[in-house]
Short mmCIF file of C-alpha atoms and ligand atoms in Angstrom, two decimals:
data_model
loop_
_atom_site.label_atom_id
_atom_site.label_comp_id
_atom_site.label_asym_id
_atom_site.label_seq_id
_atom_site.Cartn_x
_atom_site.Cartn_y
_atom_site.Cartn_z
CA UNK A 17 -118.42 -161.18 53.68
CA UNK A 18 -115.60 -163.02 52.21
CA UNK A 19 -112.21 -162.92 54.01
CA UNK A 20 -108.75 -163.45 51.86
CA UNK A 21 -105.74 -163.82 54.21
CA UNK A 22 -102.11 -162.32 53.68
CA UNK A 23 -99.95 -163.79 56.15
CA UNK A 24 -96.91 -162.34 55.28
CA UNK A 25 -96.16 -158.72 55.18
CA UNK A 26 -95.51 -158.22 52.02
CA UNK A 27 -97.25 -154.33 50.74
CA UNK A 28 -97.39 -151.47 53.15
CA UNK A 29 -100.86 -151.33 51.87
CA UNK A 30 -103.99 -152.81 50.38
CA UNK A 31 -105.62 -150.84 47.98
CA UNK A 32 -104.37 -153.25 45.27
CA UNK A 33 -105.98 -155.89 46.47
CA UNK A 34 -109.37 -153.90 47.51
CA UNK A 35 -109.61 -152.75 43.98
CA UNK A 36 -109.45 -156.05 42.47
CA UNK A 37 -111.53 -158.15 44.93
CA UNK A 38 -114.22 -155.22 45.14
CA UNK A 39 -116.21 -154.10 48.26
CA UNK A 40 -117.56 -157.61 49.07
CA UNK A 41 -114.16 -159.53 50.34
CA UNK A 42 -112.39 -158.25 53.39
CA UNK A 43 -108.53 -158.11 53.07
CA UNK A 44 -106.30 -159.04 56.28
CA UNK A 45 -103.13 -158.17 56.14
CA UNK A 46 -100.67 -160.10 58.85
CA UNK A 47 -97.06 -160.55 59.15
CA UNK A 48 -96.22 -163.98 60.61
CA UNK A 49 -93.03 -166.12 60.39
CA UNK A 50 -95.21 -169.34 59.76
CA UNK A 51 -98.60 -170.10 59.34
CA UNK A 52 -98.81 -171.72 62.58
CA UNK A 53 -98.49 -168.17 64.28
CA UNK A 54 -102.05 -167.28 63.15
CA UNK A 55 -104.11 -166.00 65.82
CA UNK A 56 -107.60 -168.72 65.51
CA UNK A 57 -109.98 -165.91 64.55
CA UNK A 58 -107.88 -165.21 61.55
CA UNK A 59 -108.16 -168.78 60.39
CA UNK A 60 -111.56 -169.46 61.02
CA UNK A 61 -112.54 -166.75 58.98
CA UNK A 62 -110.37 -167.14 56.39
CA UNK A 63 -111.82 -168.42 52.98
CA UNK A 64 -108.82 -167.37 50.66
CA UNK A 65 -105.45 -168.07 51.77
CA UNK A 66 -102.47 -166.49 49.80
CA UNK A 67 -98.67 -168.32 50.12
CA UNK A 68 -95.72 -166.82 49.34
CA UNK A 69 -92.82 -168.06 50.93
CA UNK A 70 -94.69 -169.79 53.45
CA UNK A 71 -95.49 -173.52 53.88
CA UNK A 72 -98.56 -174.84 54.21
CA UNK A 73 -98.53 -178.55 55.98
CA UNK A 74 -102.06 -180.72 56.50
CA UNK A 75 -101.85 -179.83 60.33
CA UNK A 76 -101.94 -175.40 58.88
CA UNK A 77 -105.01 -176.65 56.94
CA UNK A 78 -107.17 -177.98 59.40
CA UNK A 79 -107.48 -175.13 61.36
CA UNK A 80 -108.97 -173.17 58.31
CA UNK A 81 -112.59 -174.56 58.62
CA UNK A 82 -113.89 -171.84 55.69
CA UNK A 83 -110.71 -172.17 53.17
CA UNK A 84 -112.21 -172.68 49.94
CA UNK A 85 -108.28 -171.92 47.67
CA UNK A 86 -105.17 -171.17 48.44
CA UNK A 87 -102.84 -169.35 45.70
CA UNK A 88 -99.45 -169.56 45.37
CA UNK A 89 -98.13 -166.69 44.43
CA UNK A 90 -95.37 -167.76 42.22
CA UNK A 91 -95.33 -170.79 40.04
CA UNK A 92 -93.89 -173.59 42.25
CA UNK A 93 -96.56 -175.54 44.54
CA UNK A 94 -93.96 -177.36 45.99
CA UNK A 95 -94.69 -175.77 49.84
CA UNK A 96 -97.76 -177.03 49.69
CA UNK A 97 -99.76 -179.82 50.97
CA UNK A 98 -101.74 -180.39 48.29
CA UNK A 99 -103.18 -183.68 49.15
CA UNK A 100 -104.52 -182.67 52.16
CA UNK A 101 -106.06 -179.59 50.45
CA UNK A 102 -107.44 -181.76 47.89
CA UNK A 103 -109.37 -183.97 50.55
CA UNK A 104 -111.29 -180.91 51.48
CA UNK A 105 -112.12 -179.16 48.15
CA UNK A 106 -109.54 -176.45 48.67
CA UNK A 107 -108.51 -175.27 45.46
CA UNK A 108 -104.65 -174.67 44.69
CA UNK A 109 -103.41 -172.08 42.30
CA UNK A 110 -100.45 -170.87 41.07
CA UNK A 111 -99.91 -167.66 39.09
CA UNK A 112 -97.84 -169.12 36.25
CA UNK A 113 -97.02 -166.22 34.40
CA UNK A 114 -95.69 -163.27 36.13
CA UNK A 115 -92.00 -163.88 35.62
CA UNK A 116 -91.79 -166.20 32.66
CA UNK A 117 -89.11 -164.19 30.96
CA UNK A 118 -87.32 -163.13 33.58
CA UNK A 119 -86.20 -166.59 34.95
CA UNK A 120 -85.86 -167.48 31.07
CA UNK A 121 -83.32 -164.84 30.77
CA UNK A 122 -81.81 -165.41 34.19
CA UNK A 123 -80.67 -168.99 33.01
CA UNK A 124 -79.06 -167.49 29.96
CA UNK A 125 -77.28 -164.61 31.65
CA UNK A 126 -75.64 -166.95 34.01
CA UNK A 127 -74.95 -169.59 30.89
CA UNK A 128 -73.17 -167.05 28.76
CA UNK A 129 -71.48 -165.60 32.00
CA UNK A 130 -69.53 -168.59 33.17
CA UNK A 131 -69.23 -169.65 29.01
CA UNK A 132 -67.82 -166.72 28.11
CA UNK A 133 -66.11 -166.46 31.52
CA UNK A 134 -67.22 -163.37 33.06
CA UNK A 135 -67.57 -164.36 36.19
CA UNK A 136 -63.63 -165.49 36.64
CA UNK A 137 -62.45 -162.69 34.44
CA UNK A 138 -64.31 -160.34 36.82
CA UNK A 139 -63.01 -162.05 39.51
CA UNK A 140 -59.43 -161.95 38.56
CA UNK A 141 -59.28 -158.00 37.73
CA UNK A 142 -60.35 -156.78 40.87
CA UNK A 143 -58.39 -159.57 43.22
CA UNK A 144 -56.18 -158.00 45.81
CA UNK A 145 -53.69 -158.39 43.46
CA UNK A 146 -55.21 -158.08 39.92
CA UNK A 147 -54.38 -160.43 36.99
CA UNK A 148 -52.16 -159.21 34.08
CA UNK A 149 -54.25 -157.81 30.91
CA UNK A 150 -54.57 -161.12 29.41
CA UNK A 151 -56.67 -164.23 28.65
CA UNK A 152 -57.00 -167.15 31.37
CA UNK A 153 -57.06 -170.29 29.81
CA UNK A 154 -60.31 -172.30 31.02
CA UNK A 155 -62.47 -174.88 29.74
CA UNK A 156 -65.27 -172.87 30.73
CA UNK A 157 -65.03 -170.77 27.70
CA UNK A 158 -66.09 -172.57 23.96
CA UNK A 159 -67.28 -170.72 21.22
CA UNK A 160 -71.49 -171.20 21.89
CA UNK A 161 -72.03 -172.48 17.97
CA UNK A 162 -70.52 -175.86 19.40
CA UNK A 163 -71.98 -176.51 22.37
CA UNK A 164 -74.74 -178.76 23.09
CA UNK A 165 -78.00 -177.17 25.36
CA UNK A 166 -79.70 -179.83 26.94
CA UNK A 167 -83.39 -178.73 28.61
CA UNK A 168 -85.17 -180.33 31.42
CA UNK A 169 -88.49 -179.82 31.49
CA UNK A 170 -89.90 -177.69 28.69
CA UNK A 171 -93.13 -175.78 29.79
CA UNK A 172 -92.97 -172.02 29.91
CA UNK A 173 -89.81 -170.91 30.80
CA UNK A 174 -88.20 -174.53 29.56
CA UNK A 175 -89.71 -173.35 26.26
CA UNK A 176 -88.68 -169.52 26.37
CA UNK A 177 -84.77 -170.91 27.20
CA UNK A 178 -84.86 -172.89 24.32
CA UNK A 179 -85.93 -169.83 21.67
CA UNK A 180 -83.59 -167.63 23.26
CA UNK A 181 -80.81 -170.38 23.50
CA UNK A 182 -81.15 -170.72 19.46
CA UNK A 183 -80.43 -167.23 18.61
CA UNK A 184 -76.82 -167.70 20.13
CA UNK A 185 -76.59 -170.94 18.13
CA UNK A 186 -76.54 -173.66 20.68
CA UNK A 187 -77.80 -176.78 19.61
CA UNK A 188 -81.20 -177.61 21.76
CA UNK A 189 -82.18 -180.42 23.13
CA UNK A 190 -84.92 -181.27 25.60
CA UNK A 191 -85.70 -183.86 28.22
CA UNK A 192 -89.85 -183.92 29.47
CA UNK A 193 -91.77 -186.78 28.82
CA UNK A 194 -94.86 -184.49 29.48
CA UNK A 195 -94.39 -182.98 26.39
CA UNK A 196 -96.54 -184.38 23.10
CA UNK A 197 -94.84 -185.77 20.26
CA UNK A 198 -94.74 -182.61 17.79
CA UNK A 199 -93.26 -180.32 21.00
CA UNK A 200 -89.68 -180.50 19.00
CA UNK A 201 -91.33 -179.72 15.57
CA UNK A 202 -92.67 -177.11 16.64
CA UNK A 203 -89.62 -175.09 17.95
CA UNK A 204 -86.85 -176.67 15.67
CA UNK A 205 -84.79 -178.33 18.27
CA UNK A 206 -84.18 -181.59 19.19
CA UNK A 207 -85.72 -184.39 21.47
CA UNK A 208 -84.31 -186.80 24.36
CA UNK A 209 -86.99 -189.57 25.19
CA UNK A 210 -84.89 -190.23 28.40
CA UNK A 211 -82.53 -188.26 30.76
CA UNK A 212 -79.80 -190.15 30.15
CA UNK A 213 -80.21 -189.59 26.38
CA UNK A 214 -79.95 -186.23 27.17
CA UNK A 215 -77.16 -185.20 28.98
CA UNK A 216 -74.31 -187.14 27.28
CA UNK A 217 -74.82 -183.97 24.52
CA UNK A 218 -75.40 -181.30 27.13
CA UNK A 219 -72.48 -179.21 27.18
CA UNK A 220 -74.76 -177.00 29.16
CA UNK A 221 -77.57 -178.17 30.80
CA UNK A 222 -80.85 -176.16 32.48
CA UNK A 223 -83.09 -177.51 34.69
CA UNK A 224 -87.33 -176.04 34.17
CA UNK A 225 -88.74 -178.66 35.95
CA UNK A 226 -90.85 -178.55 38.46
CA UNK A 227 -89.88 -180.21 42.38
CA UNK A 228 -91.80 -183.80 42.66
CA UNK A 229 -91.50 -186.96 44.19
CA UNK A 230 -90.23 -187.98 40.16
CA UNK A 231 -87.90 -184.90 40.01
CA UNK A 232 -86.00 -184.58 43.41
CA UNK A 233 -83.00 -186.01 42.90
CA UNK A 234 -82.88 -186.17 39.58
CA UNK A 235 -79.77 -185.01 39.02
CA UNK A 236 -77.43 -187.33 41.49
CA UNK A 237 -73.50 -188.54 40.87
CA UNK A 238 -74.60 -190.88 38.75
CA UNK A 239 -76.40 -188.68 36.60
CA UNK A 240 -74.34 -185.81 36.74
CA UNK A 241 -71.57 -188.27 35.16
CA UNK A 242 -73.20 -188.65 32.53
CA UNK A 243 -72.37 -185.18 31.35
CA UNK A 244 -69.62 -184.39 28.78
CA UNK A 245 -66.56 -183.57 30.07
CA UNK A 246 -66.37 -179.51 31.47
CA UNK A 247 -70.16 -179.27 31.42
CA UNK A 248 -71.68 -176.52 32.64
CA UNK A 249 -74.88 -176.76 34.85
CA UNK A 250 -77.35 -174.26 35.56
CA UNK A 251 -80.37 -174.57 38.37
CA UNK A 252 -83.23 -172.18 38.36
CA UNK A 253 -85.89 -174.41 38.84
CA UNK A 254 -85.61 -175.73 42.68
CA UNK A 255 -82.36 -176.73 44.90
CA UNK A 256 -83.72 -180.59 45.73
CA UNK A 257 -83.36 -181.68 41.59
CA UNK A 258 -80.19 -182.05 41.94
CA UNK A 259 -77.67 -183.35 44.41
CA UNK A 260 -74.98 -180.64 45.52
CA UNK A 261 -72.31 -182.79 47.16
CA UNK A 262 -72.45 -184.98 43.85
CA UNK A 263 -71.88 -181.23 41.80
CA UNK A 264 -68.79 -180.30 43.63
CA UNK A 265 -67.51 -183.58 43.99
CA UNK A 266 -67.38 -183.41 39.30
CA UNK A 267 -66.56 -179.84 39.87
CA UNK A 268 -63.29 -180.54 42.02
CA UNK A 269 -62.64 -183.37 39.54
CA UNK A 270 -62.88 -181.14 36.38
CA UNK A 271 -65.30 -183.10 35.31
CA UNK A 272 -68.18 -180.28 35.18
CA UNK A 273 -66.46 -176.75 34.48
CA UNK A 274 -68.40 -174.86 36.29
CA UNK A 275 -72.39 -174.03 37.65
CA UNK A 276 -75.10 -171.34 38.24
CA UNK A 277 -77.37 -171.63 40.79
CA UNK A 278 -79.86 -169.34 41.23
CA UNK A 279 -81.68 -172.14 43.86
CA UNK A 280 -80.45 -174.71 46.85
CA UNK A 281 -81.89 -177.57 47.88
CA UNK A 282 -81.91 -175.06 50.94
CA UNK A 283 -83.14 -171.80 51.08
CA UNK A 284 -81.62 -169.63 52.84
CA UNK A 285 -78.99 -172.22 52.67
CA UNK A 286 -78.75 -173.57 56.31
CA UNK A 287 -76.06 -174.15 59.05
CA UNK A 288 -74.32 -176.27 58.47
CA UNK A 289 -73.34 -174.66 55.12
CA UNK A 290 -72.80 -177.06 52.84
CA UNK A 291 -69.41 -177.54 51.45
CA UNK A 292 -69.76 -176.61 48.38
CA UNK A 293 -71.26 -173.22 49.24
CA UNK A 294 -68.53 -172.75 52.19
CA UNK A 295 -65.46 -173.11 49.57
CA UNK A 296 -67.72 -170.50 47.31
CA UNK A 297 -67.80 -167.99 50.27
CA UNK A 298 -64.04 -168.56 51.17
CA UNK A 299 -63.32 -168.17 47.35
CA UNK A 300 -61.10 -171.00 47.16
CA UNK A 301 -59.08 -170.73 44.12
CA UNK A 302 -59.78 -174.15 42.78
CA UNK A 303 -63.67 -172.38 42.21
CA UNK A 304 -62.30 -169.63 40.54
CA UNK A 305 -65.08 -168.03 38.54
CA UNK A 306 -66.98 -171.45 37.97
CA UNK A 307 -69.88 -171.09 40.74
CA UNK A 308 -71.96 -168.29 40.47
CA UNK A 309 -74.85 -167.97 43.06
CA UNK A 310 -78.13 -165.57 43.00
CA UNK A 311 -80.46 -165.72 45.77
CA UNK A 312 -83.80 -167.46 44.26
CA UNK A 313 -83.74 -163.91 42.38
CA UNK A 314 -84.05 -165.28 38.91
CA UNK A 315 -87.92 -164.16 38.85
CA UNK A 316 -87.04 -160.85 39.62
CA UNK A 317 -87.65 -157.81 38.00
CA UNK A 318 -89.94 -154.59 39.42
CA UNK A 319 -92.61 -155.41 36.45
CA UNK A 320 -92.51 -159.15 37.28
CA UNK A 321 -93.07 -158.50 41.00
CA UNK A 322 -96.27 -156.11 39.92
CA UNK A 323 -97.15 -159.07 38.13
CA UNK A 324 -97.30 -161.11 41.36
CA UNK A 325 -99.13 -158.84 43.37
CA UNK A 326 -102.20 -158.32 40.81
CA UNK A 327 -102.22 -161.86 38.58
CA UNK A 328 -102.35 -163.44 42.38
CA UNK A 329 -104.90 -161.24 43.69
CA UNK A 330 -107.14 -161.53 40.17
CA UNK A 331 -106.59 -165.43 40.82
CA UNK A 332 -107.92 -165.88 43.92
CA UNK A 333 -111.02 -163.29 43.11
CA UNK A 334 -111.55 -166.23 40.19
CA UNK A 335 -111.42 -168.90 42.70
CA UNK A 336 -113.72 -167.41 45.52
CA UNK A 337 -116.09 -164.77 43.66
CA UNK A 338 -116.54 -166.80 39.87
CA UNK A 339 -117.54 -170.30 38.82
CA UNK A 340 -114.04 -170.01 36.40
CA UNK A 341 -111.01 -170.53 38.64
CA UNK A 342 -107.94 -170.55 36.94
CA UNK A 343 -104.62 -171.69 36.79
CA UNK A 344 -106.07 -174.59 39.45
CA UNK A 345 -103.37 -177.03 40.01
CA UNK A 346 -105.07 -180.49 39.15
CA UNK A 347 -105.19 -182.57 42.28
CA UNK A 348 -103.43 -185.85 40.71
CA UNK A 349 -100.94 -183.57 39.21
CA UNK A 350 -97.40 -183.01 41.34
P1 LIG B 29 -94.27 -175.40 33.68
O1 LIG B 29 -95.24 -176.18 34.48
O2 LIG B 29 -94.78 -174.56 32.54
O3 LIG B 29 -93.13 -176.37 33.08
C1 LIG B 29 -92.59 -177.45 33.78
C2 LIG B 29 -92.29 -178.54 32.76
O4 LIG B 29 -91.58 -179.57 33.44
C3 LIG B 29 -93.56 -179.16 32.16
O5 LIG B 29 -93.52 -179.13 30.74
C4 LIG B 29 -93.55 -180.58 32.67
O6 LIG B 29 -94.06 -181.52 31.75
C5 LIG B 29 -92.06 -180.80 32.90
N1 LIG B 29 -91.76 -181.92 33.78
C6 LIG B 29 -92.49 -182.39 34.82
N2 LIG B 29 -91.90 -183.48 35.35
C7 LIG B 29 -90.79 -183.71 34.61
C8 LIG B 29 -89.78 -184.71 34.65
N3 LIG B 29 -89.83 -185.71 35.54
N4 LIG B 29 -88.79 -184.64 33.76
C9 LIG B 29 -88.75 -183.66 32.83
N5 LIG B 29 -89.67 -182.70 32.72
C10 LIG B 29 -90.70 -182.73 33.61
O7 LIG B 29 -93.47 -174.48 34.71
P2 LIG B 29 -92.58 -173.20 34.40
O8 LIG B 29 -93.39 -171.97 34.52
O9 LIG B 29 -91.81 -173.44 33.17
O10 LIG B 29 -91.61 -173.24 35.67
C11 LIG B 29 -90.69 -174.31 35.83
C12 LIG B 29 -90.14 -174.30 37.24
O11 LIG B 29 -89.32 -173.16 37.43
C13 LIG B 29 -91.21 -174.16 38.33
O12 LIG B 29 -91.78 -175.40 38.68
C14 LIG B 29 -90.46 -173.56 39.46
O13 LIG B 29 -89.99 -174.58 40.29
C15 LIG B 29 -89.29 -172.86 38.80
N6 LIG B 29 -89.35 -171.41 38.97
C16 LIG B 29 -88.26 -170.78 39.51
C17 LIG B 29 -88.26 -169.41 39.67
C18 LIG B 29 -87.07 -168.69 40.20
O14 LIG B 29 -87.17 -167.51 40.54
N7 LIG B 29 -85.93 -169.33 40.30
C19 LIG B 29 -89.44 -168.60 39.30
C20 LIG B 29 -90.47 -169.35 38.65
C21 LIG B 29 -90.42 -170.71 38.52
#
């Protein structure tokens, strides 16, 4: 008998997951905080192991003596130890398709909000003491036919930005060295062989790639700089690509106009709270309508979240009952 392992409560049942791994694979459903809480029996039974939110460090994996493949359910890897998984044979999936479009469209909503302003007209009518019936003057707002989109990291949602970002007339550009010469062609838009060819023309800019030891940090004062002046800058990728004390430190200066974040370099953002998320909560005027923050929610949608629960479950059937796993995460990849 095969044994998959939830660890996290996350369905008040399991007839999902019987239906798709069939009568032969025994389903445990736990709730723990970490994987570390495990009871032994659990792990030493366990020969599928599926991650949500959890982390999974080299010390979780050796006490899973059976684990053939872990699946992430969700695209990121990033919680994952995937070196010391790879030392053993474990397989790592992702399911890299459940919420393509939502995230896609997530990073547009909150580029048109704070370019058309939304957020601090919004803001402004329902203040203790609303604004007058008129226009504020802001350098958030520019008519989207002018602007310059600049794109790092164009895989699947990278890619589904930049088709949507065309139909409102930005100018596209992208940023991933990844991608083979033809990539631009292809879509009609335009190609930056480095970062810092990019983002001098990135009136917006929206980060799609993934966290690795290349990416984190990718976006630091220097970098951030290098944007034109009142840049907008939208995260839905992971918190860690870019440096958040370097954002507010342009954003105070003007110099970037204003930012969606939709992820922090951490989640939930900790204690102490940074100061940039401090003078958001406070709503200090000077941030008027130029930060807008969603709670890693950009995946979201009740289809998307369907998605999850069967695509993961259908993975890891691949991975332990076939000799075709997919969507394995190759082990020299990050
Ligand atoms: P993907 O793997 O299809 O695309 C990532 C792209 O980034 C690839 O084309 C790759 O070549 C490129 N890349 C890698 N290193 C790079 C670098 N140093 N510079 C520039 N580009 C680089 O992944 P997908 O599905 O498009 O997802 C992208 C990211 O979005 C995920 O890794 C995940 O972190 C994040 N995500 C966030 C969600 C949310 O709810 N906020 C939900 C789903 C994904």
């Amino acid at each position: 008998m095969t044994t998959v392992l939830y660890p996290e409560a996350l369905y008040s049942d399991d007839a999902l997951e019987r239906d798709v791994f069939g009568p032969g694979v025994r389903v445990l459903m736990r709730d723990v905080g970490v994987i570390a809480e495990l009871n032994e029996a659990d792990c030493a039974a366990a020969e599928g192991l599926m991650i949500m939110r959890q982390w999974v460090t080299a010390q979780d994996l050796a006490r899973f003596p059976r684990l053939r493949a872990v699946v992430r359910m969700g695209v990121g890897y990033d919680r994952i130890d995937r070196a010391a998984a790879a030392a053993r044979g474990i397989l790592v999936c992702n399911v890299p398709d459940y919420g393509t479009a939502e995230v896609a469209d997530h990073a547009l909503a909150l580029m048109l909000g704070l370019r058309r302003g939304l957020f601090l007209h919004h803001d402004a009518q329902r203040a203790a003491s609303p604004a007058s019936w008129k226009v504020i003057e802001t350098p958030l707002v520019r008519r989207i036919e002018t602007l310059g989109l600049g794109i790092v990291g164009l895989g699947r949602i990278g890619t589904a930005v930049a088709l949507r970002a065309r139909a409102f007339g930005f100018r596209v550009t992208f940023y991933d060295p990844y991608r083979p010469d033809g990539t631009e062609r292809a879509l009609g838009i335009a190609r930056a062989r480095t970062l810092e060819e990019l983002l001098p023309g990135a009136d917006v800019l929206s980060l799609h790639a993934p966290l690795t030891p290349e990416t984190r940090g990718m976006l630091g004062l220097d970098e951030l700089r290098l944007l034109p002046e009142g840049a907008v800058v939208i995260n839905t990728a992971r918190g860690p690509l870019m440096d958040l004390a370097a954002l507010e430190v342009l954003l105070r200066e003007g110099r970037i106009a204003g930012a969606g974040l939709d992820v922090l370099p951490e989640e939930p953002p900790g204690d102490p709270l940074p100061d940039l998320l401090r003078a958001y909560r406070a709503r200090e005027a000077w941030l008027a309508g130029r930060l807008v923050v969603t709670p890693h929610s950009a995946f979201h949608s009740p289809e998307a979240w369907e998605d999850i629960r069967r695509k993961s479950a259908e993975t890891m059937a691949a991975a332990l009952l076939t000799d075709q796993p997919r969507n394995v995460i190759p082990p020299e990849s990050w």
